[in-house]
N, CA, C and O atoms as a Tinker XYZ file with bonds, in Angstrom:
   524  protein
     1  N    264.054000  110.854000  152.012000    73     2
     2  CA   262.927000  110.743000  151.103000    64     1     3
     3  C    261.661000  110.491000  151.921000    63     2     4     5
     4  O    261.648000  109.642000  152.812000    81     3
     5  N    260.626000  111.215000  151.619000    73     3     6
     6  CA   259.353000  111.025000  152.320000    64     5     7
     7  C    258.404000  110.238000  151.433000    63     6     8     9
     8  O    258.447000  110.323000  150.205000    81     7
     9  N    257.550000  109.474000  152.090000    73     7    10
    10  CA   256.552000  108.731000  151.319000    64     9    11
    11  C    255.367000  109.649000  151.054000    63    10    12    13
    12  O    254.980000  110.436000  151.918000    81    11
    13  N    254.793000  109.551000  149.861000    73    11    14
    14  CA   253.669000  110.434000  149.538000    64    13    15
    15  C    252.440000  110.082000  150.384000    63    14    16    17
    16  O    252.220000  108.928000  150.749000    81    15
    17  N    251.666000  111.098000  150.675000    73    15    18
    18  CA   250.409000  110.890000  151.393000    64    17    19
    19  C    249.453000  110.117000  150.499000    63    18    20    21
    20  O    249.378000  110.390000  149.301000    81    19
    21  N    248.718000  109.153000  151.060000    73    19    22
    22  CA   247.732000  108.476000  150.221000    64    21    23
    23  C    246.646000  109.460000  149.798000    63    22    24    25
    24  O    246.290000  110.374000  150.542000    81    23
    25  N    246.138000  109.258000  148.611000    73    23    26
    26  CA   245.079000  110.139000  148.118000    64    25    27
    27  C    243.847000  109.973000  148.993000    63    26    28    29
    28  O    243.517000  108.854000  149.384000    81    27
    29  N    243.165000  111.062000  149.306000    73    27    30
    30  CA   241.964000  110.941000  150.129000    64    29    31
    31  C    240.881000  110.167000  149.390000    63    30    32    33
    32  O    240.746000  110.267000  148.170000    81    31
    33  N    240.113000  109.395000  150.150000    73    31    34
    34  CA   239.013000  108.646000  149.550000    64    33    35
    35  C    237.907000  109.623000  149.171000    63    34    36    37
    36  O    237.718000  110.624000  149.862000    81    35
    37  N    237.173000  109.361000  148.096000    73    35    38
    38  CA   236.060000  110.238000  147.731000    64    37    39
    39  C    235.011000  110.259000  148.846000    63    38    40    41
    40  O    234.860000  109.289000  149.588000    81    39
    41  N    234.300000  111.365000  148.949000    73    39    42
    42  CA   233.305000  111.481000  150.015000    64    41    43
    43  C    232.224000  110.424000  149.902000    63    42    44    45
    44  O    231.597000  110.084000  150.905000    81    43
    45  N    231.985000  109.891000  148.699000    73    43    46
    46  CA   230.981000  108.836000  148.533000    64    45    47
    47  C    231.360000  107.587000  149.320000    63    46    48    49
    48  O    230.498000  106.765000  149.628000    81    47
    49  N    232.642000  107.438000  149.647000    73    47    50
    50  CA   233.104000  106.255000  150.376000    64    49    51
    51  C    232.867000  106.355000  151.877000    63    50    52    53
    52  O    232.908000  105.338000  152.570000    81    51
    53  N    232.623000  107.543000  152.389000    73    51    54
    54  CA   232.560000  107.745000  153.834000    64    53    55
    55  C    231.582000  106.804000  154.521000    63    54    56    57
    56  O    231.965000  106.080000  155.440000    81    55
    57  N    230.339000  106.804000  154.096000    73    55    58
    58  CA   229.332000  105.968000  154.759000    64    57    59
    59  C    229.592000  104.478000  154.577000    63    58    60    61
    60  O    229.624000  103.754000  155.572000    81    59
    61  N    229.782000  103.981000  153.343000    73    59    62
    62  CA   229.988000  102.538000  153.219000    64    61    63
    63  C    231.250000  102.036000  153.925000    63    62    64    65
    64  O    231.254000  100.924000  154.452000    81    63
    65  N    232.306000  102.827000  153.945000    73    63    66
    66  CA   233.513000  102.411000  154.664000    64    65    67
    67  C    233.204000  102.282000  156.156000    63    66    68    69
    68  O    233.670000  101.347000  156.808000    81    67
    69  N    232.428000  103.208000  156.691000    73    67    70
    70  CA   232.039000  103.154000  158.107000    64    69    71
    71  C    231.125000  101.955000  158.360000    63    70    72    73
    72  O    231.302000  101.239000  159.345000    81    71
    73  N    230.146000  101.731000  157.470000    73    71    74
    74  CA   229.243000  100.584000  157.635000    64    73    75
    75  C    230.024000   99.277000  157.637000    63    74    76    77
    76  O    229.758000   98.388000  158.446000    81    75
    77  N    230.994000   99.166000  156.725000    73    75    78
    78  CA   231.809000   97.951000  156.649000    64    77    79
    79  C    232.617000   97.770000  157.928000    63    78    80    81
    80  O    232.659000   96.675000  158.490000    81    79
    81  N    233.260000   98.844000  158.387000    73    79    82
    82  CA   234.076000   98.771000  159.606000    64    81    83
    83  C    233.216000   98.401000  160.803000    63    82    84    85
    84  O    233.641000   97.618000  161.653000    81    83
    85  N    232.011000   98.954000  160.879000    73    83    86
    86  CA   231.106000   98.617000  161.984000    64    85    87
    87  C    230.720000   97.145000  161.945000    63    86    88    89
    88  O    230.657000   96.493000  162.987000    81    87
    89  N    230.458000   96.611000  160.742000    73    87    90
    90  CA   230.097000   95.199000  160.615000    64    89    91
    91  C    231.263000   94.310000  161.030000    63    90    92    93
    92  O    231.070000   93.327000  161.746000    81    91
    93  N    232.467000   94.649000  160.586000    73    91    94
    94  CA   233.655000   93.873000  160.950000    64    93    95
    95  C    233.830000   93.870000  162.470000    63    94    96    97
    96  O    234.082000   92.826000  163.072000    81    95
    97  N    233.696000   95.034000  163.073000    73    95    98
    98  CA   233.854000   95.161000  164.519000    64    97    99
    99  C    232.778000   94.381000  165.269000    63    98   100   101
   100  O    233.084000   93.657000  166.216000    81    99
   101  N    231.522000   94.523000  164.852000    73    99   102
   102  CA   230.415000   93.840000  165.530000    64   101   103
   103  C    230.570000   92.319000  165.437000    63   102   104   105
   104  O    230.325000   91.609000  166.413000    81   103
   105  N    230.970000   91.826000  164.282000    73   103   106
   106  CA   231.138000   90.377000  164.131000    64   105   107
   107  C    232.325000   89.871000  164.940000    63   106   108   109
   108  O    232.275000   88.776000  165.499000    81   107
   109  N    233.378000   90.654000  165.004000    73   107   110
   110  CA   234.546000   90.248000  165.796000    64   109   111
   111  C    234.176000   90.181000  167.275000    63   110   112   113
   112  O    234.535000   89.231000  167.970000    81   111
   113  N    233.462000   91.189000  167.744000    73   111   114
   114  CA   233.110000   91.246000  169.165000    64   113   115
   115  C    231.984000   90.293000  169.531000    63   114   116   117
   116  O    232.069000   89.577000  170.529000    81   115
   117  N    230.921000   90.283000  168.717000    73   115   118
   118  CA   229.741000   89.508000  169.066000    64   117   119
   119  C    229.805000   88.047000  168.683000    63   118   120   121
   120  O    229.489000   87.177000  169.495000    81   119
   121  N    230.212000   87.764000  167.450000    73   119   122
   122  CA   230.177000   86.388000  166.947000    64   121   123
   123  C    231.562000   85.758000  166.886000    63   122   124   125
   124  O    231.700000   84.598000  166.497000    81   123
   125  N    232.591000   86.514000  167.269000    73   123   126
   126  CA   233.969000   86.022000  167.208000    64   125   127
   127  C    234.366000   85.598000  165.794000    63   126   128   129
   128  O    235.112000   84.638000  165.599000    81   127
   129  N    233.844000   86.341000  164.812000    73   127   130
   130  CA   234.160000   86.091000  163.406000    64   129   131
   131  C    235.106000   87.197000  162.954000    63   130   132   133
   132  O    234.825000   88.383000  163.126000    81   131
   133  N    236.218000   86.794000  162.382000    73   131   134
   134  CA   237.193000   87.776000  161.897000    64   133   135
   135  C    237.094000   87.885000  160.381000    63   134   136   137
   136  O    237.154000   86.890000  159.659000    81   135
   137  N    236.943000   89.109000  159.926000    73   135   138
   138  CA   236.890000   89.384000  158.491000    64   137   139
   139  C    238.106000   90.225000  158.135000    63   138   140   141
   140  O    238.432000   91.185000  158.833000    81   139
   141  N    238.778000   89.860000  157.039000    73   139   142
   142  CA   240.051000   90.496000  156.694000    64   141   143
   143  C    240.045000   91.218000  155.345000    63   142   144   145
   144  O    241.107000   91.518000  154.799000    81   143
   145  N    238.868000   91.496000  154.810000    73   143   146
   146  CA   238.724000   92.200000  153.533000    64   145   147
   147  C    239.318000   91.407000  152.354000    63   146   148   149
   148  O    239.742000   91.987000  151.355000    81   147
   149  N    239.340000   90.086000  152.490000    73   147   150
   150  CA   239.781000   89.238000  151.377000    64   149   151
   151  C    238.557000   88.677000  150.656000    63   150   152   153
   152  O    237.472000   88.577000  151.229000    81   151
   153  N    238.753000   88.314000  149.391000    73   151   154
   154  CA   237.655000   87.685000  148.652000    64   153   155
   155  C    237.224000   86.389000  149.332000    63   154   156   157
   156  O    236.038000   86.061000  149.335000    81   155
   157  N    238.169000   85.651000  149.907000    73   155   158
   158  CA   237.851000   84.398000  150.583000    64   157   159
   159  C    236.919000   84.608000  151.776000    63   158   160   161
   160  O    236.108000   83.737000  152.089000    81   159
   161  N    237.030000   85.756000  152.441000    73   159   162
   162  CA   236.189000   86.012000  153.614000    64   161   163
   163  C    234.714000   86.133000  153.238000    63   162   164   165
   164  O    233.841000   86.010000  154.096000    81   163
   165  N    234.435000   86.375000  151.949000    73   163   166
   166  CA   233.038000   86.519000  151.530000    64   165   167
   167  C    232.293000   85.186000  151.550000    63   166   168   169
   168  O    231.063000   85.177000  151.592000    81   167
   169  N    233.010000   84.060000  151.522000    73   167   170
   170  CA   232.355000   82.759000  151.746000    64   169   171
   171  C    231.690000   82.783000  153.123000    63   170   172   173
   172  O    230.532000   82.391000  153.269000    81   171
   173  N    232.430000   83.244000  154.124000    73   171   174
   174  CA   231.928000   83.307000  155.497000    64   173   175
   175  C    230.747000   84.275000  155.591000    63   174   176   177
   176  O    229.766000   83.994000  156.280000    81   175
   177  N    230.842000   85.407000  154.903000    73   175   178
   178  CA   229.767000   86.403000  154.935000    64   177   179
   179  C    228.489000   85.824000  154.325000    63   178   180   181
   180  O    227.405000   85.977000  154.889000    81   179
   181  N    228.616000   85.158000  153.174000    73   179   182
   182  CA   227.436000   84.523000  152.567000    64   181   183
   183  C    226.814000   83.510000  153.533000    63   182   184   185
   184  O    225.592000   83.450000  153.660000    81   183
   185  N    227.636000   82.724000  154.206000    73   183   186
   186  CA   227.116000   81.734000  155.172000    64   185   187
   187  C    226.430000   82.419000  156.348000    63   186   188   189
   188  O    225.394000   81.951000  156.820000    81   187
   189  N    227.004000   83.529000  156.827000    73   187   190
   190  CA   226.381000   84.267000  157.937000    64   189   191
   191  C    224.992000   84.774000  157.552000    63   190   192   193
   192  O    224.041000   84.666000  158.326000    81   191
   193  N    224.893000   85.325000  156.349000    73   191   194
   194  CA   223.594000   85.832000  155.895000    64   193   195
   195  C    222.600000   84.680000  155.779000    63   194   196   197
   196  O    221.434000   84.825000  156.144000    81   195
   197  N    223.057000   83.546000  155.276000    73   195   198
   198  CA   222.189000   82.374000  155.163000    64   197   199
   199  C    221.709000   81.913000  156.545000    63   198   200   201
   200  O    220.543000   81.554000  156.705000    81   199
   201  N    222.591000   81.923000  157.530000    73   199   202
   202  CA   222.204000   81.550000  158.896000    64   201   203
   203  C    221.156000   82.511000  159.449000    63   202   204   205
   204  O    220.182000   82.080000  160.066000    81   203
   205  N    221.349000   83.787000  159.235000    73   203   206
   206  CA   220.382000   84.790000  159.704000    64   205   207
   207  C    219.028000   84.539000  159.035000    63   206   208   209
   208  O    217.982000   84.596000  159.681000    81   207
   209  N    219.067000   84.262000  157.734000    73   207   210
   210  CA   217.824000   84.000000  156.991000    64   209   211
   211  C    217.112000   82.763000  157.542000    63   210   212   213
   212  O    215.897000   82.782000  157.741000    81   211
   213  N    217.867000   81.692000  157.786000    73   211   214
   214  CA   217.271000   80.454000  158.308000    64   213   215
   215  C    216.659000   80.643000  159.686000    63   214   216   217
   216  O    215.687000   79.973000  160.035000    81   215
   217  N    217.228000   81.562000  160.477000    73   215   218
   218  CA   216.676000   81.841000  161.809000    64   217   219
   219  C    215.351000   82.585000  161.724000    63   218   220   221
   220  O    214.633000   82.690000  162.719000    81   219
   221  N    215.021000   83.100000  160.546000    73   219   222
   222  CA   213.734000   83.753000  160.349000    64   221   223
   223  C    213.642000   85.157000  160.918000    63   222   224   225
   224  O    212.546000   85.646000  161.192000    81   223
   225  N    214.776000   85.805000  161.096000    73   223   226
   226  CA   214.758000   87.172000  161.619000    64   225   227
   227  C    214.028000   88.085000  160.632000    63   226   228   229
   228  O    214.265000   88.007000  159.426000    81   227
   229  N    213.147000   88.946000  161.133000    73   227   230
   230  CA   212.470000   89.877000  160.225000    64   229   231
   231  C    213.480000   90.837000  159.595000    63   230   232   233
   232  O    214.468000   91.223000  160.220000    81   231
   233  N    213.210000   91.211000  158.345000    73   231   234
   234  CA   214.129000   92.075000  157.607000    64   233   235
   235  C    214.467000   93.342000  158.395000    63   234   236   237
   236  O    215.629000   93.748000  158.448000    81   235
   237  N    213.470000   93.962000  159.001000    73   235   238
   238  CA   213.701000   95.213000  159.738000    64   237   239
   239  C    214.728000   95.026000  160.852000    63   238   240   241
   240  O    215.452000   95.960000  161.199000    81   239
   241  N    214.788000   93.827000  161.407000    73   239   242
   242  CA   215.719000   93.555000  162.508000    64   241   243
   243  C    217.152000   93.377000  162.019000    63   242   244   245
   244  O    218.094000   93.561000  162.790000    81   243
   245  N    217.326000   93.023000  160.758000    73   243   246
   246  CA   218.661000   92.740000  160.248000    64   245   247
   247  C    219.106000   93.710000  159.145000    63   246   248   249
   248  O    220.186000   93.543000  158.577000    81   247
   249  N    218.306000   94.695000  158.846000    73   247   250
   250  CA   218.595000   95.627000  157.760000    64   249   251
   251  C    219.961000   96.288000  157.909000    63   250   252   253
   252  O    220.710000   96.377000  156.936000    81   251
   253  N    220.297000   96.752000  159.105000    73   251   254
   254  CA   221.573000   97.432000  159.329000    64   253   255
   255  C    222.740000   96.461000  159.167000    63   254   256   257
   256  O    223.777000   96.824000  158.612000    81   255
   257  N    222.575000   95.236000  159.646000    73   255   258
   258  CA   223.618000   94.219000  159.503000    64   257   259
   259  C    223.850000   93.920000  158.020000    63   258   260   261
   260  O    224.991000   93.836000  157.566000    81   259
   261  N    222.762000   93.760000  157.277000    73   259   262
   262  CA   222.881000   93.476000  155.842000    64   261   263
   263  C    223.561000   94.626000  155.114000    63   262   264   265
   264  O    224.397000   94.401000  154.239000    81   263
   265  N    223.210000   95.850000  155.467000    73   263   266
   266  CA   223.852000   97.021000  154.852000    64   265   267
   267  C    225.356000   96.984000  155.125000    63   266   268   269
   268  O    226.159000   97.236000  154.227000    81   267
   269  N    225.729000   96.675000  156.349000    73   267   270
   270  CA   227.151000   96.602000  156.713000    64   269   271
   271  C    227.890000   95.496000  155.986000    63   270   272   273
   272  O    229.026000   95.688000  155.553000    81   271
   273  N    227.253000   94.336000  155.848000    73   271   274
   274  CA   227.898000   93.223000  155.155000    64   273   275
   275  C    228.007000   93.494000  153.659000    63   274   276   277
   276  O    228.990000   93.108000  153.027000    81   275
   277  N    227.004000   94.156000  153.092000    73   275   278
   278  CA   227.090000   94.549000  151.694000    64   277   279
   279  C    228.202000   95.564000  151.482000    63   278   280   281
   280  O    228.964000   95.470000  150.520000    81   279
   281  N    228.292000   96.526000  152.378000    73   279   282
   282  CA   229.363000   97.528000  152.281000    64   281   283
   283  C    230.726000   96.867000  152.443000    63   282   284   285
   284  O    231.688000   97.262000  151.784000    81   283
   285  N    230.817000   95.869000  153.310000    73   283   286
   286  CA   232.063000   95.120000  153.479000    64   285   287
   287  C    232.459000   94.473000  152.141000    63   286   288   289
   288  O    233.610000   94.574000  151.716000    81   287
   289  N    231.505000   93.815000  151.488000    73   287   290
   290  CA   231.791000   93.182000  150.197000    64   289   291
   291  C    232.229000   94.235000  149.175000    63   290   292   293
   292  O    233.153000   94.003000  148.395000    81   291
   293  N    231.570000   95.378000  149.183000    73   291   294
   294  CA   231.964000   96.456000  148.283000    64   293   295
   295  C    233.374000   96.925000  148.549000    63   294   296   297
   296  O    234.131000   97.213000  147.621000    81   295
   297  N    233.723000   97.002000  149.813000    73   295   298
   298  CA   235.067000   97.436000  150.181000    64   297   299
   299  C    236.107000   96.392000  149.761000    63   298   300   301
   300  O    237.235000   96.750000  149.423000    81   299
   301  N    235.742000   95.114000  149.778000    73   299   302
   302  CA   236.639000   94.067000  149.263000    64   301   303
   303  C    236.915000   94.333000  147.781000    63   302   304   305
   304  O    238.062000   94.271000  147.338000    81   303
   305  N    235.864000   94.628000  147.022000    73   303   306
   306  CA   236.019000   94.908000  145.591000    64   305   307
   307  C    236.877000   96.163000  145.388000    63   306   308   309
   308  O    237.774000   96.173000  144.545000    81   307
   309  N    236.602000   97.207000  146.153000    73   307   310
   310  CA   237.366000   98.457000  146.046000    64   309   311
   311  C    238.849000   98.190000  146.268000    63   310   312   313
   312  O    239.693000   98.654000  145.503000    81   311
   313  N    239.159000   97.441000  147.318000    73   311   314
   314  CA   240.561000   97.200000  147.661000    64   313   315
   315  C    241.254000   96.291000  146.644000    63   314   316   317
   316  O    242.459000   96.419000  146.425000    81   315
   317  N    240.513000   95.385000  146.029000    73   315   318
   318  CA   241.135000   94.461000  145.076000    64   317   319
   319  C    241.291000   95.050000  143.682000    63   318   320   321
   320  O    242.195000   94.664000  142.942000    81   319
   321  N    240.418000   95.980000  143.321000    73   319   322
   322  CA   240.408000   96.449000  141.932000    64   321   323
   323  C    240.750000   97.919000  141.765000    63   322   324   325
   324  O    240.946000   98.376000  140.639000    81   323
   325  N    240.826000   98.670000  142.851000    73   323   326
   326  CA   241.013000  100.108000  142.726000    64   325   327
   327  C    239.715000  100.817000  142.357000    63   326   328   329
   328  O    239.728000  101.946000  141.867000    81   327
   329  N    238.591000  100.137000  142.600000    73   327   330
   330  CA   237.271000  100.715000  142.324000    64   329   331
   331  C    237.013000  101.897000  143.248000    63   330   332   333
   332  O    237.787000  102.162000  144.167000    81   331
   333  N    235.920000  102.602000  142.992000    73   331   334
   334  CA   235.523000  103.733000  143.832000    64   333   335
   335  C    234.058000  103.590000  144.208000    63   334   336   337
   336  O    233.255000  103.032000  143.459000    81   335
   337  N    233.732000  104.105000  145.375000    73   335   338
   338  CA   232.332000  104.193000  145.790000    64   337   339
   339  C    231.692000  105.377000  145.092000    63   338   340   341
   340  O    232.300000  106.440000  144.970000    81   339
   341  N    230.469000  105.192000  144.638000    73   339   342
   342  CA   229.661000  106.253000  144.036000    64   341   343
   343  C    228.357000  106.313000  144.803000    63   342   344   345
   344  O    227.898000  105.306000  145.343000    81   343
   345  N    227.761000  107.493000  144.851000    73   343   346
   346  CA   226.493000  107.631000  145.552000    64   345   347
   347  C    225.566000  108.561000  144.782000    63   346   348   349
   348  O    226.004000  109.506000  144.125000    81   347
   349  N    224.278000  108.268000  144.880000    73   347   350
   350  CA   223.248000  109.102000  144.286000    64   349   351
   351  C    221.928000  108.768000  144.955000    63   350   352   353
   352  O    221.569000  107.597000  145.081000    81   351
   353  N    221.218000  109.774000  145.375000    73   351   354
   354  CA   219.904000  109.563000  145.976000    64   353   355
   355  C    219.916000  108.667000  147.199000    63   354   356   357
   356  O    218.937000  107.968000  147.463000    81   355
   357  N    221.008000  108.677000  147.947000    73   355   358
   358  CA   221.095000  107.865000  149.154000    64   357   359
   359  C    221.532000  106.430000  148.913000    63   358   360   361
   360  O    221.737000  105.681000  149.868000    81   359
   361  N    221.678000  106.037000  147.667000    73   359   362
   362  CA   222.158000  104.691000  147.333000    64   361   363
   363  C    223.663000  104.748000  147.086000    63   362   364   365
   364  O    224.198000  105.769000  146.653000    81   363
   365  N    224.330000  103.637000  147.369000    73   363   366
   366  CA   225.784000  103.570000  147.176000    64   365   367
   367  C    226.126000  102.398000  146.265000    63   366   368   369
   368  O    225.601000  101.296000  146.424000    81   367
   369  N    227.021000  102.655000  145.299000    73   367   370
   370  CA   227.481000  101.632000  144.361000    64   369   371
   371  C    228.992000  101.646000  144.327000    63   370   372   373
   372  O    229.640000  102.596000  144.767000    81   371
   373  N    229.535000  100.572000  143.794000    73   371   374
   374  CA   230.963000  100.491000  143.529000    64   373   375
   375  C    231.130000  100.551000  142.017000    63   374   376   377
   376  O    230.464000   99.827000  141.277000    81   375
   377  N    232.028000  101.423000  141.569000    73   375   378
   378  CA   232.338000  101.529000  140.142000    64   377   379
   379  C    233.751000  101.002000  139.942000    63   378   380   381
   380  O    234.723000  101.592000  140.415000    81   379
   381  N    233.849000   99.877000  139.230000    73   379   382
   382  CA   235.147000   99.280000  138.976000    64   381   383
   383  C    235.857000  100.063000  137.867000    63   382   384   385
   384  O    235.207000  100.778000  137.104000    81   383
   385  N    237.181000   99.936000  137.773000    73   383   386
   386  CA   237.939000  100.716000  136.787000    64   385   387
   387  C    237.475000  100.524000  135.343000    63   386   388   389
   388  O    237.726000  101.383000  134.498000    81   387
   389  N    236.803000   99.413000  135.050000    73   387   390
   390  CA   236.308000   99.186000  133.689000    64   389   391
   391  C    234.970000   99.876000  133.438000    63   390   392   393
   392  O    234.393000   99.744000  132.358000    81   391
   393  N    234.469000  100.621000  134.448000    73   391   394
   394  CA   233.240000  101.391000  134.285000    64   393   395
   395  C    231.973000  100.690000  134.727000    63   394   396   397
   396  O    230.901000  101.297000  134.734000    81   395
   397  N    232.076000   99.400000  135.103000    73   395   398
   398  CA   230.877000   98.691000  135.551000    64   397   399
   399  C    230.465000   99.161000  136.950000    63   398   400   401
   400  O    231.310000   99.488000  137.784000    81   399
   401  N    229.141000   99.189000  137.190000    73   399   402
   402  CA   228.598000   99.559000  138.498000    64   401   403
   403  C    228.078000   98.318000  139.201000    63   402   404   405
   404  O    227.454000   97.455000  138.584000    81   403
   405  N    228.342000   98.238000  140.496000    73   403   406
   406  CA   227.937000   97.109000  141.326000    64   405   407
   407  C    227.208000   97.640000  142.547000    63   406   408   409
   408  O    227.547000   98.705000  143.064000    81   407
   409  N    226.207000   96.900000  143.009000    73   407   410
   410  CA   225.435000   97.311000  144.181000    64   409   411
   411  C    225.537000   96.227000  145.254000    63   410   412   413
   412  O    224.622000   95.419000  145.408000    81   411
   413  N    226.644000   96.207000  145.993000    73   411   414
   414  CA   226.821000   95.145000  146.987000    64   413   415
   415  C    225.837000   95.214000  148.152000    63   414   416   417
   416  O    225.528000   94.184000  148.751000    81   415
   417  N    225.343000   96.395000  148.483000    73   415   418
   418  CA   224.365000   96.500000  149.570000    64   417   419
   419  C    223.064000   95.818000  149.144000    63   418   420   421
   420  O    222.470000   95.075000  149.924000    81   419
   421  N    222.626000   96.066000  147.923000    73   419   422
   422  CA   221.439000   95.387000  147.420000    64   421   423
   423  C    221.687000   93.888000  147.285000    63   422   424   425
   424  O    220.779000   93.090000  147.516000    81   423
   425  N    222.898000   93.500000  146.916000    73   423   426
   426  CA   223.220000   92.069000  146.803000    64   425   427
   427  C    223.109000   91.382000  148.165000    63   426   428   429
   428  O    222.681000   90.231000  148.241000    81   427
   429  N    223.489000   92.072000  149.239000    73   427   430
   430  CA   223.333000   91.505000  150.584000    64   429   431
   431  C    221.850000   91.290000  150.891000    63   430   432   433
   432  O    221.476000   90.287000  151.500000    81   431
   433  N    221.011000   92.234000  150.467000    73   431   434
   434  CA   219.560000   92.069000  150.656000    64   433   435
   435  C    219.059000   90.865000  149.864000    63   434   436   437
   436  O    218.227000   90.094000  150.344000    81   435
   437  N    219.582000   90.713000  148.634000    73   435   438
   438  CA   219.196000   89.570000  147.802000    64   437   439
   439  C    219.656000   88.260000  148.438000    63   438   440   441
   440  O    218.946000   87.256000  148.370000    81   439
   441  N    220.831000   88.262000  149.051000    73   439   442
   442  CA   221.318000   87.070000  149.759000    64   441   443
   443  C    220.339000   86.688000  150.865000    63   442   444   445
   444  O    220.003000   85.516000  151.041000    81   443
   445  N    219.891000   87.692000  151.603000    73   443   446
   446  CA   218.954000   87.443000  152.695000    64   445   447
   447  C    217.636000   86.877000  152.163000    63   446   448   449
   448  O    216.976000   86.091000  152.842000    81   447
   449  N    217.260000   87.276000  150.955000    73   447   450
   450  CA   216.036000   86.760000  150.333000    64   449   451
   451  C    216.272000   85.379000  149.706000    63   450   452   453
   452  O    215.338000   84.766000  149.189000    81   451
   453  N    217.515000   84.890000  149.751000    73   451   454
   454  CA   217.838000   83.580000  149.208000    64   453   455
   455  C    218.197000   83.588000  147.739000    63   454   456   457
   456  O    218.179000   82.543000  147.088000    81   455
   457  N    218.529000   84.772000  147.203000    73   455   458
   458  CA   218.769000   84.878000  145.761000    64   457   459
   459  C    219.957000   85.786000  145.458000    63   458   460   461
   460  O    219.837000   86.705000  144.649000    81   459
   461  N    221.081000   85.547000  146.085000    73   459   462
   462  CA   222.246000   86.381000  145.824000    64   461   463
   463  C    223.484000   85.787000  146.461000    63   462   464   465
   464  O    223.403000   84.817000  147.214000    81   463
   465  N    224.628000   86.373000  146.155000    73   463   466
   466  CA   225.892000   85.922000  146.730000    64   465   467
   467  C    226.909000   87.050000  146.652000    63   466   468   469
   468  O    227.250000   87.514000  145.565000    81   467
   469  N    227.384000   87.483000  147.797000    73   467   470
   470  CA   228.416000   88.513000  147.817000    64   469   471
   471  C    229.729000   87.958000  147.276000    63   470   472   473
   472  O    230.497000   88.692000  146.654000    81   471
   473  N    229.993000   86.696000  147.499000    73   471   474
   474  CA   231.199000   86.048000  146.985000    64   473   475
   475  C    231.197000   86.073000  145.460000    63   474   476   477
   476  O    232.215000   86.384000  144.843000    81   475
   477  N    230.055000   85.745000  144.849000    73   475   478
   478  CA   229.970000   85.741000  143.393000    64   477   479
   479  C    230.009000   87.151000  142.824000    63   478   480   481
   480  O    230.599000   87.371000  141.766000    81   479
   481  N    229.388000   88.115000  143.508000    73   479   482
   482  CA   229.470000   89.507000  143.064000    64   481   483
   483  C    230.930000   89.938000  143.020000    63   482   484   485
   484  O    231.371000   90.548000  142.046000    81   483
   485  N    231.678000   89.623000  144.070000    73   483   486
   486  CA   233.093000   89.991000  144.119000    64   485   487
   487  C    233.861000   89.285000  143.004000    63   486   488   489
   488  O    234.695000   89.904000  142.342000    81   487
   489  N    233.596000   88.024000  142.792000    73   487   490
   490  CA   234.277000   87.283000  141.723000    64   489   491
   491  C    234.022000   87.946000  140.370000    63   490   492   493
   492  O    234.947000   88.151000  139.583000    81   491
   493  N    232.750000   88.279000  140.110000    73   491   494
   494  CA   232.413000   88.910000  138.845000    64   493   495
   495  C    233.021000   90.303000  138.713000    63   494   496   497
   496  O    233.504000   90.671000  137.642000    81   495
   497  N    233.000000   91.075000  139.793000    73   495   498
   498  CA   233.515000   92.448000  139.762000    64   497   499
   499  C    235.018000   92.487000  139.588000    63   498   500   501
   500  O    235.554000   93.460000  139.058000    81   499
   501  N    235.710000   91.441000  140.029000    73   499   502
   502  CA   237.171000   91.436000  139.944000    64   501   503
   503  C    237.672000   90.655000  138.732000    63   502   504   505
   504  O    238.876000   90.442000  138.586000    81   503
   505  N    236.761000   90.228000  137.866000    73   503   506
   506  CA   237.149000   89.370000  136.735000    64   505   507
   507  C    237.371000   90.149000  135.446000    63   506   508   509
   508  O    237.062000   89.646000  134.366000    81   507
   509  N    237.888000   91.335000  135.534000    73   507   510
   510  CA   238.146000   92.142000  134.339000    64   509   511
   511  C    239.072000   91.371000  133.405000    63   510   512   513
   512  O    240.135000   90.898000  133.805000    81   511
   513  N    238.644000   91.258000  132.160000    73   511   514
   514  CA   239.481000   90.588000  131.169000    64   513   515
   515  C    239.397000   89.071000  131.227000    63   514   516   517
   516  O    240.057000   88.389000  130.443000    81   515
   517  N    238.598000   88.530000  132.141000    73   515   518
   518  CA   238.486000   87.074000  132.246000    64   517   519
   519  C    237.101000   86.601000  131.825000    63   518   520   521
   520  O    236.686000   85.515000  132.229000    81   519
   521  N    236.380000   87.368000  131.037000    73   519   522
   522  CA   235.010000   87.019000  130.649000    64   521   523
   523  C    235.011000   85.855000  129.700000    63   522   524
   524  O    233.948000   85.415000  129.261000    81   523
């Protein structure tokens, strides 16, 4: 008996999956932080963004990092809920099976501005039926 091939990911997932993988790799190599695509790891991600914000780094200097961390959070939601990445006009969203759309990349930007949480976005996105 052979195991079935996994279904290919939609093309909308290509960029955010790469951004997330790059962020995971950069943090592992540079900051010795290990991220495992669990909801619990988003506590660490929120703290990292807060540290970057407190250091006063200009947005332009951290934009790529924030995009990667947002994509990482989106990938956590995708893996936990069976959601899919959607894209339009260069923006990327996660669509959960219940039809809700989430923008984890923008949420990472909001975290950097002091008004967001990737951990809470993930909690809300994975709370189907628990409203």
